């Protein structure tokens, strides 16, 4: 609970316009949020810009954060994710700039991160929970899009996500967070 009390103090200071509180939250969460943004947009330069945009939105909208509805990181994560998805939907992103020809063979010199521990935890979930998590967190679909793909009502889909996250939190607890941060920083 130490982290939550530190966050609450920083948020209280941020509400009074204390820039140092924003820097404190940036230091604590920028790595994780950058990883989320980079995984969605797959462009380091764009991800850096979107991270800045995310923290500007946090600064401007901190008065809308309600601790009774969830953790600060969850709120910031949604801002980062939505900011990135909105940027990806812009008209500029619809123009194909790369030759995607069938015979174009590209060498992939990048090492693929080892997600085996994380995937192992996800594999313990029921199949519909696995699919819900995959659609939202790995494929970048909104809840509205993902529930249609799965062919279930929106409320049911949101329950799947909530139940899956609860189960992951229960089985994986803090280890998941540390591995996630580490893997995202190495991407």
C-alpha positions as a printed Julia matrix, in Angstrom:
187×3 Matrix{Float64}:
   0.0     0.0     0.0
   3.04    2.26    0.2
   2.87    2.86   -3.55
  -0.77    3.88   -3.39
  -0.19    6.38   -0.57
   2.77    7.87   -2.5
   0.56    8.13   -5.58
  -2.26    9.73   -3.6
   0.15   12.32   -2.18
   1.57   13.07   -5.62
  -1.92   13.35   -7.12
  -3.02   15.71   -4.34
   0.03   17.9    -5.06
  -0.65   17.66   -8.8
  -4.18   18.94   -8.23
  -2.65   22.09   -6.74
  -0.49   22.59   -9.84
   2.75   21.18   -8.43
   4.91   20.29  -11.45
   7.28   18.23   -9.3
   4.4    15.84   -8.58
   3.98   15.32  -12.33
   7.71   14.6   -12.63
   7.43   12.09   -9.77
   4.56   10.27  -11.51
   6.42   10.48  -14.82
   9.51    8.87  -13.28
   7.41    6.1   -11.8
   5.11    5.27  -14.73
   6.69    6.56  -17.97
   8.57    3.31  -18.66
   5.46    1.16  -18.42
   3.31    3.6   -20.4
   6.0     3.95  -23.06
   6.0     0.16  -23.45
   2.24    0.13  -23.92
   2.38    2.91  -26.51
   5.32    1.37  -28.38
   3.65   -2.04  -28.52
   0.59   -0.48  -30.18
   2.23    1.95  -32.63
   5.55    0.11  -33.23
   7.36    3.38  -33.97
   9.83    4.6   -31.33
   9.73    8.27  -32.38
   5.95    8.31  -32.5
   5.82    6.51  -29.14
   8.02    9.18  -27.55
   5.72   11.93  -28.85
   2.62   10.06  -27.69
   4.13    9.56  -24.23
   4.59   13.32  -23.93
   1.05   13.87  -25.15
  -0.2    11.35  -22.57
   1.45   13.2   -19.69
   0.15   16.54  -20.96
  -3.35   15.04  -20.87
  -2.7    13.71  -17.36
  -1.58   17.2   -16.29
  -4.62   18.88  -17.82
  -7.18   16.28  -16.72
  -5.94   15.18  -13.29
  -9.1    16.64  -11.74
 -11.11   13.9   -13.53
  -9.19   11.08  -11.84
 -11.2     9.34   -9.13
  -9.22    7.04   -6.87
 -12.43    5.29   -5.82
 -12.8     3.97   -9.39
  -9.3     2.49   -9.72
  -5.56    2.9    -9.46
  -3.78    5.86  -11.01
  -1.8     3.57  -13.32
  -5.01    2.1   -14.74
  -6.33    5.59  -15.45
  -3.02    6.69  -17.01
  -2.84    3.45  -19.02
  -6.25    4.18  -20.56
  -5.17    7.7   -21.47
  -1.98    6.37  -23.1
  -3.81    3.6   -24.95
  -6.62    5.86  -26.2
  -4.18    8.58  -27.23
  -2.18    6.05  -29.22
  -5.21    4.42  -30.84
  -6.55    7.85  -31.82
  -3.2     8.73  -33.39
  -3.18    5.42  -35.25
  -6.66    6.15  -36.62
  -5.59    9.48  -38.11
  -5.6     9.72  -41.89
  -1.8     9.83  -42.08
  -1.58    6.29  -40.71
  -3.78    4.92  -43.49
  -1.22    5.61  -46.21
   0.93    2.6   -47.03
   4.55    3.67  -46.96
   6.19    0.26  -47.08
   6.32   -2.29  -49.87
   4.48   -5.32  -48.57
   5.1    -7.47  -51.64
   4.8   -11.24  -51.4
   8.38  -11.85  -52.52
   9.95   -9.23  -50.3
  12.0   -11.14  -47.73
  13.11   -9.04  -44.81
  15.61  -10.11  -42.21
  14.52   -9.64  -38.65
  17.64   -8.96  -36.62
  15.71   -7.98  -33.5
  15.55  -10.46  -30.68
  12.03  -11.44  -29.73
  11.35  -10.79  -26.04
  10.64  -13.86  -23.92
   6.99  -13.64  -22.91
   6.85  -17.27  -21.78
   6.19  -16.48  -18.1
   3.45  -14.02  -18.94
   1.95  -16.31  -21.56
   2.1   -19.12  -19.05
  -0.1   -17.16  -16.67
  -2.5   -16.2   -19.42
  -2.73  -19.84  -20.51
  -4.16  -20.69  -17.08
  -7.24  -18.61  -17.9
 -10.38  -20.02  -19.47
 -10.37  -19.77  -23.3
 -12.9   -16.91  -23.49
 -10.88  -14.93  -20.94
  -7.66  -15.58  -22.9
  -9.28  -14.34  -26.1
 -10.68  -11.2   -24.43
  -7.25  -10.29  -23.0
  -5.53  -10.99  -26.31
  -7.94   -8.82  -28.3
  -7.74   -5.83  -25.97
  -4.18   -5.85  -24.64
  -2.17   -7.53  -27.39
  -4.11   -6.69  -30.56
  -5.17   -3.17  -29.48
  -8.93   -3.47  -30.11
 -11.37   -1.33  -28.17
 -13.91   -3.14  -25.99
 -16.61   -2.23  -28.5
 -14.69   -3.79  -31.39
 -13.59   -6.84  -29.42
 -17.04   -7.77  -28.14
 -18.29   -7.8   -31.72
 -15.39  -10.02  -32.81
 -16.21  -12.47  -30.0
 -19.92  -12.25  -30.71
 -20.96  -11.53  -27.12
 -22.77   -8.54  -25.56
 -20.56   -5.62  -24.52
 -21.34   -6.07  -20.82
 -20.43   -9.74  -21.01
 -17.17   -8.91  -22.76
 -16.26   -6.34  -20.12
 -16.98   -8.95  -17.46
 -14.62  -11.36  -19.24
 -11.84   -8.77  -19.18
 -12.49   -7.84  -15.56
 -12.6   -11.5   -14.46
  -9.44  -12.32  -16.43
  -7.52   -9.42  -14.92
  -8.72  -10.38  -11.46
  -7.56  -13.96  -12.01
  -4.19  -12.83  -13.4
  -3.73  -10.5   -10.46
  -4.55  -13.35   -8.1
  -2.18  -15.88   -9.7
   0.62  -13.64  -10.82
   0.44  -10.63   -8.44
   3.45   -8.33   -8.38
   5.7   -10.56  -10.52
   3.54   -9.85  -13.56
   4.01   -6.12  -13.17
   7.8    -6.33  -12.87
   8.18   -8.71  -15.82
   5.79   -6.61  -17.92
   7.75   -3.41  -17.21
  11.05   -5.15  -17.97
   9.84   -6.68  -21.24
   8.24   -3.47  -22.44
  11.38   -1.46  -21.74
  13.46   -3.88  -23.83
  11.18   -3.69  -26.9
